[in-house]
């Protein structure tokens, strides 16, 4: 994020911040702000609030409220993750409107994958409980039902459970 603040707080030398993997933007001496799922307007409001709180705690008297302008300077951190019994576990970039089905197909299913038991874990604000959403793979695949074919957001985790992989002998015997 590129951030401009008026009036600039004392010791405000940094104007560029990176959202960390934990969802926080660290503002140096002025604390940190949780930004996952927020619009840029909301990020600006949160940063202004945080600056005001920290300035007050440091005994600084504000002559006027902080005005914050934030813009996205790069989108390197927009990833979703696919975990479990898939061919390719890992992180995948969000390029637009990827869905749960896109994620499962991108990662690839194994012989012992159970996509009908797949679910999506969506991160929540700091201290909150993650949201777990069931993906109805059969309804999506067989009927084109898109109700549980959720659009993916940064930090989402799609989990595809599986059974024990077949033994070598069972595979050779076709069981």
GROMACS .gro file of C-alpha atoms in nm, residues 7-175:
model
  169
    7UNK     CA    1  -0.090   1.631   0.854
    8UNK     CA    2   0.200   1.388   0.871
    9UNK     CA    3   0.258   1.252   1.222
   10UNK     CA    4   0.599   1.311   1.382
   11UNK     CA    5   0.855   1.049   1.274
   12UNK     CA    6   0.633   0.950   0.978
   13UNK     CA    7   0.900   0.868   0.723
   14UNK     CA    8   0.750   0.562   0.557
   15UNK     CA    9   0.486   0.593   0.288
   16UNK     CA   10   0.481   0.239   0.155
   17UNK     CA   11   0.356  -0.061   0.351
   18UNK     CA   12   0.313  -0.431   0.279
   19UNK     CA   13   0.019  -0.631   0.405
   20UNK     CA   14   0.177  -0.924   0.585
   21UNK     CA   15   0.059  -1.285   0.558
   22UNK     CA   16  -0.125  -1.245   0.890
   23UNK     CA   17  -0.336  -0.966   0.734
   24UNK     CA   18  -0.176  -0.678   0.923
   25UNK     CA   19  -0.012  -0.365   0.787
   26UNK     CA   20   0.260  -0.252   1.027
   27UNK     CA   21   0.279   0.127   1.065
   28UNK     CA   22   0.612   0.141   1.243
   29UNK     CA   23   0.587   0.340   1.568
   30UNK     CA   24   0.212   0.379   1.510
   31UNK     CA   25   0.110   0.016   1.556
   32UNK     CA   26  -0.064  -0.210   1.309
   33UNK     CA   27  -0.396  -0.235   1.126
   34UNK     CA   28  -0.579  -0.552   1.014
   35UNK     CA   29  -0.679  -0.504   0.647
   36UNK     CA   30  -0.804  -0.839   0.513
   37UNK     CA   31  -1.132  -0.798   0.326
   38UNK     CA   32  -1.139  -0.418   0.359
   39UNK     CA   33  -1.189  -0.170   0.076
   40UNK     CA   34  -0.930   0.105   0.031
   41UNK     CA   35  -1.172   0.354   0.190
   42UNK     CA   36  -1.203   0.129   0.495
   43UNK     CA   37  -0.824   0.087   0.510
   44UNK     CA   38  -0.786   0.466   0.507
   45UNK     CA   39  -1.036   0.501   0.793
   46UNK     CA   40  -0.865   0.230   1.000
   47UNK     CA   41  -0.520   0.383   0.949
   48UNK     CA   42  -0.651   0.729   1.046
   49UNK     CA   43  -0.811   0.582   1.362
   50UNK     CA   44  -0.491   0.396   1.451
   51UNK     CA   45  -0.277   0.707   1.401
   52UNK     CA   46  -0.511   0.911   1.623
   53UNK     CA   47  -0.505   0.648   1.900
   54UNK     CA   48  -0.125   0.613   1.894
   55UNK     CA   49  -0.070   0.989   1.878
   56UNK     CA   50  -0.294   1.035   2.183
   57UNK     CA   51  -0.112   0.760   2.373
   58UNK     CA   52   0.220   0.927   2.293
   59UNK     CA   53   0.089   1.257   2.431
   60UNK     CA   54   0.073   1.431   2.095
   61UNK     CA   55  -0.206   1.684   2.052
   62UNK     CA   56  -0.369   1.673   1.709
   63UNK     CA   57  -0.448   2.015   1.561
   64UNK     CA   58  -0.672   1.848   1.303
   65UNK     CA   59  -0.780   1.490   1.227
   66UNK     CA   60  -0.553   1.275   1.017
   67UNK     CA   61  -0.656   1.248   0.651
   68UNK     CA   62  -0.529   0.931   0.490
   69UNK     CA   63  -0.506   0.844   0.121
   70UNK     CA   64  -0.416   0.482   0.038
   71UNK     CA   65  -0.372   0.312  -0.294
   72UNK     CA   66  -0.272  -0.039  -0.392
   73UNK     CA   67   0.081  -0.022  -0.524
   74UNK     CA   68   0.111  -0.392  -0.607
   75UNK     CA   69  -0.109  -0.698  -0.583
   76UNK     CA   70   0.153  -0.961  -0.505
   77UNK     CA   71  -0.037  -1.088  -0.204
   78UNK     CA   72  -0.357  -1.202  -0.373
   79UNK     CA   73  -0.346  -1.579  -0.339
   80UNK     CA   74  -0.576  -1.862  -0.243
   81UNK     CA   75  -0.461  -2.201  -0.122
   82UNK     CA   76  -0.565  -2.555  -0.207
   83UNK     CA   77  -0.482  -2.823   0.050
   84UNK     CA   78  -0.553  -3.188   0.109
   85UNK     CA   79  -0.573  -3.477  -0.133
   86UNK     CA   80  -0.501  -3.298  -0.459
   87UNK     CA   81  -0.233  -3.336  -0.723
   88UNK     CA   82  -0.082  -2.992  -0.661
   89UNK     CA   83  -0.117  -2.846  -0.312
   90UNK     CA   84  -0.012  -2.488  -0.269
   91UNK     CA   85  -0.091  -2.127  -0.334
   92UNK     CA   86  -0.244  -2.002  -0.654
   93UNK     CA   87  -0.272  -1.639  -0.768
   94UNK     CA   88  -0.609  -1.471  -0.781
   95UNK     CA   89  -0.639  -1.322  -1.127
   96UNK     CA   90  -1.005  -1.229  -1.134
   97UNK     CA   91  -1.317  -1.424  -1.044
   98UNK     CA   92  -1.182  -1.767  -0.948
   99UNK     CA   93  -1.430  -1.997  -0.776
  100UNK     CA   94  -1.410  -2.304  -0.555
  101UNK     CA   95  -1.454  -2.528  -0.860
  102UNK     CA   96  -1.173  -2.346  -1.042
  103UNK     CA   97  -0.946  -2.405  -0.742
  104UNK     CA   98  -1.023  -2.777  -0.725
  105UNK     CA   99  -0.974  -2.826  -1.099
  106UNK     CA  100  -0.654  -2.617  -1.099
  107UNK     CA  101  -0.504  -2.827  -0.819
  108UNK     CA  102  -0.621  -3.157  -0.975
  109UNK     CA  103  -0.790  -3.450  -0.807
  110UNK     CA  104  -0.622  -3.775  -0.709
  111UNK     CA  105  -0.774  -4.122  -0.726
  112UNK     CA  106  -0.846  -4.110  -0.353
  113UNK     CA  107  -0.973  -3.749  -0.341
  114UNK     CA  108  -1.316  -3.688  -0.191
  115UNK     CA  109  -1.427  -3.363  -0.360
  116UNK     CA  110  -1.784  -3.421  -0.237
  117UNK     CA  111  -1.647  -3.345   0.114
  118UNK     CA  112  -1.453  -3.034   0.008
  119UNK     CA  113  -1.489  -2.713   0.205
  120UNK     CA  114  -1.368  -2.356   0.200
  121UNK     CA  115  -1.203  -2.188   0.499
  122UNK     CA  116  -1.228  -1.809   0.482
  123UNK     CA  117  -1.005  -1.607   0.719
  124UNK     CA  118  -1.174  -1.373   0.963
  125UNK     CA  119  -1.059  -1.057   1.136
  126UNK     CA  120  -0.789  -1.088   1.399
  127UNK     CA  121  -0.915  -1.282   1.696
  128UNK     CA  122  -1.225  -1.395   1.510
  129UNK     CA  123  -1.318  -1.744   1.407
  130UNK     CA  124  -1.252  -1.851   1.048
  131UNK     CA  125  -1.563  -1.915   0.841
  132UNK     CA  126  -1.597  -2.274   0.714
  133UNK     CA  127  -1.820  -2.315   0.408
  134UNK     CA  128  -1.925  -2.651   0.261
  135UNK     CA  129  -1.866  -2.689  -0.113
  136UNK     CA  130  -2.135  -2.905  -0.277
  137UNK     CA  131  -1.909  -3.045  -0.549
  138UNK     CA  132  -2.172  -3.291  -0.677
  139UNK     CA  133  -2.434  -3.017  -0.719
  140UNK     CA  134  -2.184  -2.794  -0.899
  141UNK     CA  135  -2.059  -3.072  -1.127
  142UNK     CA  136  -2.381  -3.259  -1.200
  143UNK     CA  137  -2.646  -2.985  -1.197
  144UNK     CA  138  -2.447  -2.668  -1.256
  145UNK     CA  139  -2.569  -2.541  -0.918
  146UNK     CA  140  -2.352  -2.241  -0.831
  147UNK     CA  141  -2.483  -2.169  -0.479
  148UNK     CA  142  -2.176  -2.324  -0.311
  149UNK     CA  143  -1.931  -2.246  -0.592
  150UNK     CA  144  -1.797  -1.954  -0.389
  151UNK     CA  145  -1.587  -1.678  -0.540
  152UNK     CA  146  -1.241  -1.693  -0.386
  153UNK     CA  147  -1.082  -1.407  -0.197
  154UNK     CA  148  -0.720  -1.356  -0.087
  155UNK     CA  149  -0.627  -1.596   0.192
  156UNK     CA  150  -0.909  -1.843   0.124
  157UNK     CA  151  -0.819  -2.210   0.170
  158UNK     CA  152  -0.996  -2.483  -0.025
  159UNK     CA  153  -0.956  -2.820   0.146
  160UNK     CA  154  -1.021  -3.147  -0.040
  161UNK     CA  155  -1.017  -3.445   0.199
  162UNK     CA  156  -0.931  -3.795   0.084
  163UNK     CA  157  -0.912  -4.155   0.185
  164UNK     CA  158  -0.594  -4.350   0.242
  165UNK     CA  159  -0.409  -4.393  -0.085
  166UNK     CA  160  -0.443  -4.739  -0.233
  167UNK     CA  161  -0.155  -4.975  -0.170
  168UNK     CA  162   0.073  -5.073  -0.455
  169UNK     CA  163  -0.072  -5.426  -0.464
  170UNK     CA  164  -0.433  -5.297  -0.470
  171UNK     CA  165  -0.340  -5.063  -0.752
  172UNK     CA  166  -0.178  -5.341  -0.953
  173UNK     CA  167  -0.478  -5.570  -0.895
  174UNK     CA  168  -0.720  -5.290  -0.993
  175UNK     CA  169  -0.892  -5.270  -0.654
   0.00000   0.00000   0.00000
